[in-house]
Amino acid sequence: MPEVQVLVNEIVSKLQKRKIEGANVTARLTAELLRTVISQQKVPPTNQAAALIEVIRDIGEQLIAANPSELAVGNIVRRILFIIREVELSFVTNTVEGLKLSSEDDDIDNCQVVSAGAAISVRGHLHAPSLHALLDRTTDTATTCHPSALRDGYTGQAEKNARSSKLKRDVIEAVNELIEDINTCHEQIADHAVELIHQNEVILTLGHSRTVMEFLCAAKEKKRSFRVYVAEGAPMYQGQLLAKELVARGLQSTVITDSAVFAMISRVNMVIVGVHAVMANGGIIAPVGSNMVALAAKKHGVPYVVVVGTHKLCPLYPNNPEVLLNNMRSPSELLSFEEFSDFMDYRVGNGAPLLHVVNPLFDYVPPELVNLFITDLGGYSSSYIYNLINDYYSAEDLIMQQKY
């Protein structure tokens, strides 16, 4: 697949150079890329799912290694691996059930034994022999039970090709649904706004988040009257951008400095923030300053609410070595290079910096500081996140070996 590899290399290069950033963008591009890979991948007559899994894992490892801080990339890779396993499981289960019914009709005890054995193996891991290999064995045994099938042996290859085509078609259909969920999660989350935001409340948020903006605007459209305090989110000042967008859509907004959060929190009824990722323990990785806001909210008994799409749910824990909790931005966002050069000690060789600048992008907020998660599926407490994650990922895919 030379054309596909060109696409993979292009996305990897953009991730490495930080030309594409943000959970929504990287999640969508990853899903679209892997959909293309699946559609163009030629799979063998047997072990189709295992072959797809091997290819997706290999490309997924390249994408994850390109920028480990973009956790949404790994989330989507694991989600698609889970989809492949579930599609094969469903296909095998349906086929085994069909064979069992056929065996009961024909009173062929031997076939019943084979079908039962295949059914027991349905939940097995995709190691040799794979589930499709078991299907092939079942098909062979069924042929032995029905001598007339020997005359139609040439149909076996056609059936294998049909299974391969159906597997890929069903997987691609599921991936299309995943992409649609990524694109529309903001609207689905916003549907819950009217239940959470009440008349004359004061809401505090931090930085810029499209999900937060759509959530607040949805409440405004339902005739809720409320004010929004927006912490500016230095040094990128994304909060100022959000405040301008909210005002343009008719919402009363007030920009405050990040350091004023504790001073203003006593006037606030609720904190609503967007996040970069939600970890398996219910902790969040969010824009820098989010932990300070969470601590202020906890101190004053203000609910801290996270609005997040399910594609940001990460099956890893913050202490996993694969997790990069932070990403350092350029010091030039805080101090220009011209100003920085004034703080060099030229008595040491070619000059040594007397001033160091640290510019982290994210904060980690522990689960005990989060009161509620609003997702496109509904509202959940932080203690339920682990159960929710189990619905989207397979334990076999949690650890992706970093070969690149």
XYZ file of C-alpha atoms in Angstrom:
404
model
C 0.000 0.000 0.000
C 2.464 2.711 -1.103
C -0.276 5.358 -1.403
C -1.450 4.660 2.142
C 2.081 4.841 3.503
C 2.453 8.272 1.930
C -0.653 9.411 3.827
C 0.674 7.887 7.059
C 4.034 9.626 6.639
C 2.275 12.930 5.987
C 0.185 12.723 9.172
C 3.201 11.557 11.197
C 5.224 14.531 9.934
C 2.456 16.989 10.837
C 2.143 15.505 14.316
C 5.896 15.710 14.882
C 6.022 19.338 13.727
C 2.900 20.247 15.768
C 1.127 21.381 12.598
C -1.961 19.554 13.780
C -2.870 19.867 17.450
C -5.928 19.442 19.614
C -7.924 16.348 20.518
C -10.782 16.884 18.066
C -8.611 17.513 15.019
C -6.138 14.718 15.711
C -8.922 12.253 16.564
C -10.802 12.944 13.343
C -7.695 12.797 11.135
C -6.576 9.558 12.783
C -9.964 7.922 12.256
C -10.117 9.042 8.626
C -6.602 7.776 7.964
C -7.268 4.371 9.512
C -10.532 4.106 7.590
C -8.542 4.569 4.379
C -6.039 1.944 5.519
C -8.790 -0.581 6.207
C -10.552 0.041 2.891
C -7.352 -0.462 0.884
C -5.846 -3.266 2.933
C -5.883 -6.682 1.278
C -6.621 -9.352 3.853
C -5.908 -13.107 3.569
C -8.718 -15.662 3.169
C -8.304 -16.618 6.828
C -7.460 -14.590 9.931
C -8.855 -11.403 8.349
C -9.399 -9.628 11.664
C -5.941 -10.564 12.936
C -4.396 -9.206 9.724
C -6.284 -5.912 10.062
C -5.336 -5.633 13.725
C -1.655 -6.123 12.932
C -1.721 -3.383 10.285
C -3.679 -0.929 12.455
C -1.390 -1.523 15.439
C 1.713 -0.923 13.325
C 0.403 2.363 11.906
C -1.049 3.345 15.272
C 2.336 2.971 16.933
C 3.829 5.341 14.357
C 1.130 7.935 14.962
C 1.347 7.724 18.765
C 5.146 8.000 18.757
C 4.980 11.095 16.536
C 3.423 13.146 19.375
C 2.704 11.220 22.595
C 1.009 14.233 24.185
C -1.886 13.966 21.715
C -3.633 11.203 23.636
C -6.669 11.296 21.333
C -4.563 9.636 18.618
C -3.986 6.576 20.780
C -7.628 6.611 21.865
C -8.851 6.370 18.273
C -6.326 3.672 17.359
C -7.505 1.571 20.307
C -11.169 2.291 19.548
C -10.771 0.998 15.994
C -8.907 -2.095 17.182
C -11.828 -2.710 19.544
C -14.273 -2.252 16.658
C -12.468 -4.881 14.584
C -12.567 -7.363 17.462
C -16.251 -6.724 18.119
C -17.218 -7.023 14.449
C -15.412 -10.352 14.167
C -16.931 -11.551 17.417
C -20.416 -10.667 16.198
C -19.791 -12.364 12.847
C -18.458 -15.544 14.445
C -21.278 -15.683 16.970
C -23.931 -15.324 14.267
C -22.252 -17.971 12.124
C -21.961 -20.430 15.004
C -25.601 -19.887 15.910
C -26.544 -20.618 12.309
C -24.517 -23.816 12.321
C -26.112 -24.913 15.591
C -29.586 -24.402 14.185
C -28.648 -26.331 11.064
C -27.237 -29.144 13.168
C -30.420 -29.360 15.241
C -32.553 -29.549 12.103
C -30.482 -32.365 10.596
C -29.867 -34.202 13.909
C -26.155 -34.349 13.269
C -24.563 -34.726 16.680
C -21.018 -34.355 15.410
C -21.726 -30.929 13.992
C -23.299 -29.882 17.281
C -20.073 -30.714 19.102
C -18.004 -28.690 16.664
C -20.399 -25.744 16.886
C -20.326 -25.832 20.685
C -16.529 -25.947 20.633
C -16.411 -22.935 18.331
C -18.880 -21.058 20.521
C -16.722 -21.637 23.585
C -13.760 -20.187 21.683
C -15.584 -17.043 20.580
C -14.226 -14.887 23.383
C -10.636 -16.055 22.852
C -7.873 -13.602 22.014
C -6.885 -13.114 18.409
C -3.883 -15.378 18.471
C -3.354 -18.400 16.262
C -5.673 -20.106 15.707
C -7.902 -17.059 15.152
C -11.658 -16.976 15.302
C -11.837 -17.106 11.530
C -9.577 -20.132 11.571
C -12.109 -21.759 13.889
C -14.800 -20.836 11.412
C -12.850 -22.501 8.641
C -12.519 -25.652 10.730
C -16.236 -25.570 11.449
C -16.979 -25.148 7.763
C -14.729 -28.085 6.937
C -16.440 -30.295 9.519
C -19.847 -29.229 8.281
C -18.771 -30.263 4.787
C -17.860 -33.685 6.133
C -21.288 -33.956 7.681
C -22.939 -33.131 4.355
C -21.361 -35.137 1.512
C -23.292 -33.183 -1.062
C -21.136 -30.162 -0.251
C -18.125 -31.952 -1.676
C -19.574 -31.471 -5.145
C -19.652 -27.742 -4.483
C -16.172 -27.387 -3.016
C -15.384 -24.495 -5.285
C -17.840 -22.348 -3.271
C -15.529 -22.376 -0.247
C -13.260 -19.669 -1.644
C -16.247 -17.526 -2.597
C -17.570 -17.786 0.969
C -14.173 -16.736 2.380
C -14.066 -13.737 0.044
C -17.594 -12.811 1.082
C -16.602 -12.999 4.779
C -13.582 -10.799 4.138
C -15.664 -8.238 2.269
C -18.347 -8.191 4.973
C -15.768 -7.826 7.764
C -14.181 -4.776 6.140
C -17.565 -3.295 5.239
C -18.877 -3.626 8.787
C -15.672 -2.222 10.292
C -15.707 0.775 7.927
C -19.361 1.406 8.745
C -18.523 1.438 12.469
C -15.552 3.772 11.874
C -17.846 6.112 9.922
C -20.124 6.235 12.955
C -17.110 7.026 15.145
C -16.105 9.909 12.867
C -19.676 11.199 12.929
C -19.642 11.065 16.736
C -16.417 13.102 16.811
C -17.889 15.718 14.489
C -21.210 16.045 16.318
C -20.237 15.485 19.961
C -20.443 19.238 20.670
C -24.114 19.354 19.714
C -24.941 16.207 21.684
C -23.207 17.537 24.799
C -24.933 20.909 24.384
C -28.318 19.173 24.591
C -27.709 18.745 28.341
C -27.000 22.441 28.966
C -30.541 23.458 29.849
C -30.633 20.825 32.613
C -27.469 22.175 34.237
C -27.503 25.957 33.801
C -30.281 27.911 35.526
C -31.532 31.455 35.470
C -29.252 34.268 36.728
C -26.317 31.967 37.459
C -22.665 32.946 37.101
C -20.451 30.498 35.223
C -16.648 30.458 35.279
C -14.561 28.891 32.525
C -10.909 28.924 31.472
C -9.267 29.315 28.084
C -10.978 28.431 24.803
C -13.059 25.331 24.184
C -15.555 24.854 21.359
C -17.431 22.325 23.489
C -17.813 24.852 26.318
C -18.882 27.576 23.879
C -21.587 25.388 22.285
C -22.731 24.265 25.743
C -23.140 27.825 27.015
C -24.779 29.052 23.817
C -27.262 26.164 23.908
C -28.402 27.329 27.356
C -28.703 30.893 26.040
C -30.877 29.696 23.151
C -33.236 28.116 25.709
C -33.839 31.584 27.177
C -31.509 31.105 30.137
C -30.103 34.414 31.355
C -26.674 34.105 32.987
C -23.199 35.642 33.069
C -19.875 34.074 32.181
C -16.492 34.833 33.729
C -13.670 33.768 31.446
C -10.128 33.376 32.805
C -7.907 34.643 30.025
C -5.665 31.566 29.820
C -2.240 33.239 29.587
C 0.127 33.227 27.802
C -1.915 32.360 24.680
C -4.924 34.332 25.981
C -7.387 31.876 24.485
C -9.934 32.982 27.079
C -10.116 36.408 25.466
C -10.960 34.728 22.166
C -13.740 32.692 23.819
C -15.166 35.801 25.504
C -15.368 37.615 22.164
C -17.134 34.637 20.551
C -19.624 34.438 23.425
C -20.391 38.161 23.218
C -20.909 37.832 19.457
C -23.608 35.252 20.200
C -25.334 37.413 22.786
C -23.839 36.137 26.067
C -22.729 38.520 28.819
C -19.040 37.786 29.401
C -16.333 39.153 31.662
C -12.633 38.481 31.135
C -10.553 38.069 34.288
C -6.863 37.371 34.770
C -5.870 33.841 35.736
C -4.497 35.101 39.056
C -7.937 36.586 39.900
C -9.702 33.211 39.980
C -9.562 32.836 43.774
C -10.731 36.429 44.197
C -13.767 35.904 41.939
C -14.738 32.300 42.719
C -17.029 33.264 45.618
C -19.355 34.963 43.101
C -19.532 31.892 40.874
C -22.279 29.228 40.897
C -20.507 26.700 38.687
C -17.233 26.051 36.859
C -17.524 24.529 33.369
C -14.348 23.590 31.514
C -13.211 21.672 28.465
C -10.319 19.217 28.649
C -7.576 17.665 26.560
C -8.110 14.126 27.906
C -9.874 12.166 30.634
C -7.796 9.403 32.222
C -9.023 5.991 33.370
C -9.079 7.062 37.025
C -11.326 10.046 36.293
C -8.528 12.598 36.437
C -8.252 15.115 33.607
C -5.535 16.713 31.529
C -6.689 20.256 30.846
C -5.265 23.689 29.895
C -2.694 25.042 32.297
C -4.407 26.823 35.172
C -7.232 24.278 35.382
C -5.913 22.757 38.601
C -5.805 26.176 40.234
C -9.443 26.742 39.216
C -10.401 23.290 40.540
C -8.747 23.968 43.891
C -10.512 27.319 44.166
C -13.840 25.677 43.344
C -13.239 22.950 45.930
C -12.333 25.513 48.574
C -15.570 27.455 48.044
C -17.878 24.490 47.391
C -18.468 25.390 43.734
C -19.288 22.462 41.383
C -16.509 21.713 38.884
C -18.058 20.347 35.674
C -16.189 18.897 32.683
C -17.764 18.795 29.222
C -16.028 16.228 27.031
C -16.581 13.990 24.010
C -16.141 10.243 24.478
C -13.221 10.230 22.001
C -11.196 11.983 24.719
C -11.661 9.141 27.216
C -8.225 7.566 27.597
C -7.967 3.975 28.918
C -4.580 4.665 30.534
C -3.770 5.915 34.010
C -1.724 9.075 34.604
C 1.160 7.032 36.036
C 1.444 4.841 32.922
C 4.869 5.333 31.300
C 3.135 5.723 27.905
C 1.315 8.836 29.122
C 2.926 12.211 28.547
C 1.088 14.426 31.009
C 2.453 17.687 29.704
C 3.876 19.448 26.706
C 6.206 22.425 26.879
C 5.465 25.350 24.618
C 8.015 27.754 23.171
C 9.528 30.238 25.658
C 8.984 32.942 23.026
C 5.287 32.987 23.973
C 6.393 34.515 27.289
C 9.578 36.334 26.378
C 10.865 37.359 22.967
C 14.258 36.074 21.857
C 15.535 39.666 21.730
C 14.653 40.159 25.397
C 16.043 36.755 26.291
C 19.420 37.619 24.787
C 19.766 40.402 27.349
C 19.958 37.767 30.093
C 23.007 35.875 28.842
C 26.229 35.529 30.794
C 28.934 35.866 28.159
C 31.697 35.290 30.684
C 31.096 31.553 30.225
C 32.130 30.341 26.783
C 29.701 31.561 24.125
C 27.233 32.609 26.765
C 25.050 30.847 29.308
C 21.445 31.848 30.047
C 20.853 33.484 33.413
C 17.093 33.338 32.892
C 15.131 30.151 32.146
C 11.563 30.095 30.890
C 9.165 27.186 31.479
C 5.901 27.268 29.550
C 3.762 24.156 30.234
C 0.632 23.587 28.169
C -1.417 21.367 30.500
C -2.407 20.762 34.113
C -3.392 17.463 35.666
C -6.527 17.679 37.810
C -7.137 14.678 40.120
C -10.566 13.006 40.065
C -11.532 14.125 43.577
C -11.694 17.727 42.316
C -14.153 16.927 39.499
C -17.848 16.808 40.415
C -19.447 15.860 37.104
C -18.601 14.822 33.539
C -21.040 15.762 30.771
C -20.383 13.595 27.701
C -22.270 13.009 24.462
C -23.776 9.972 26.221
C -24.938 11.817 29.346
C -23.690 12.817 32.784
C -21.349 10.706 34.919
C -19.364 11.005 38.126
C -15.591 10.591 38.050
C -15.880 7.184 39.741
C -17.911 5.853 36.792
C -15.413 6.831 34.087
C -13.545 3.524 34.343
C -16.749 1.581 33.630
C -17.522 3.851 30.693
C -14.052 3.335 29.242
C -14.471 -0.452 29.405
C -17.268 -0.136 26.834
C -14.871 1.289 24.233
C -11.533 -0.471 24.614
C -10.090 -3.976 24.771
C -7.544 -4.855 27.464
C -5.326 -6.356 24.751
C -4.842 -2.960 23.112
C -4.027 -0.784 26.125
C -0.263 -1.048 25.797
C 1.045 -0.055 22.385
C 4.690 -1.033 21.945
C 6.717 1.998 20.964
C 8.911 0.795 18.118
C 9.337 4.132 16.390
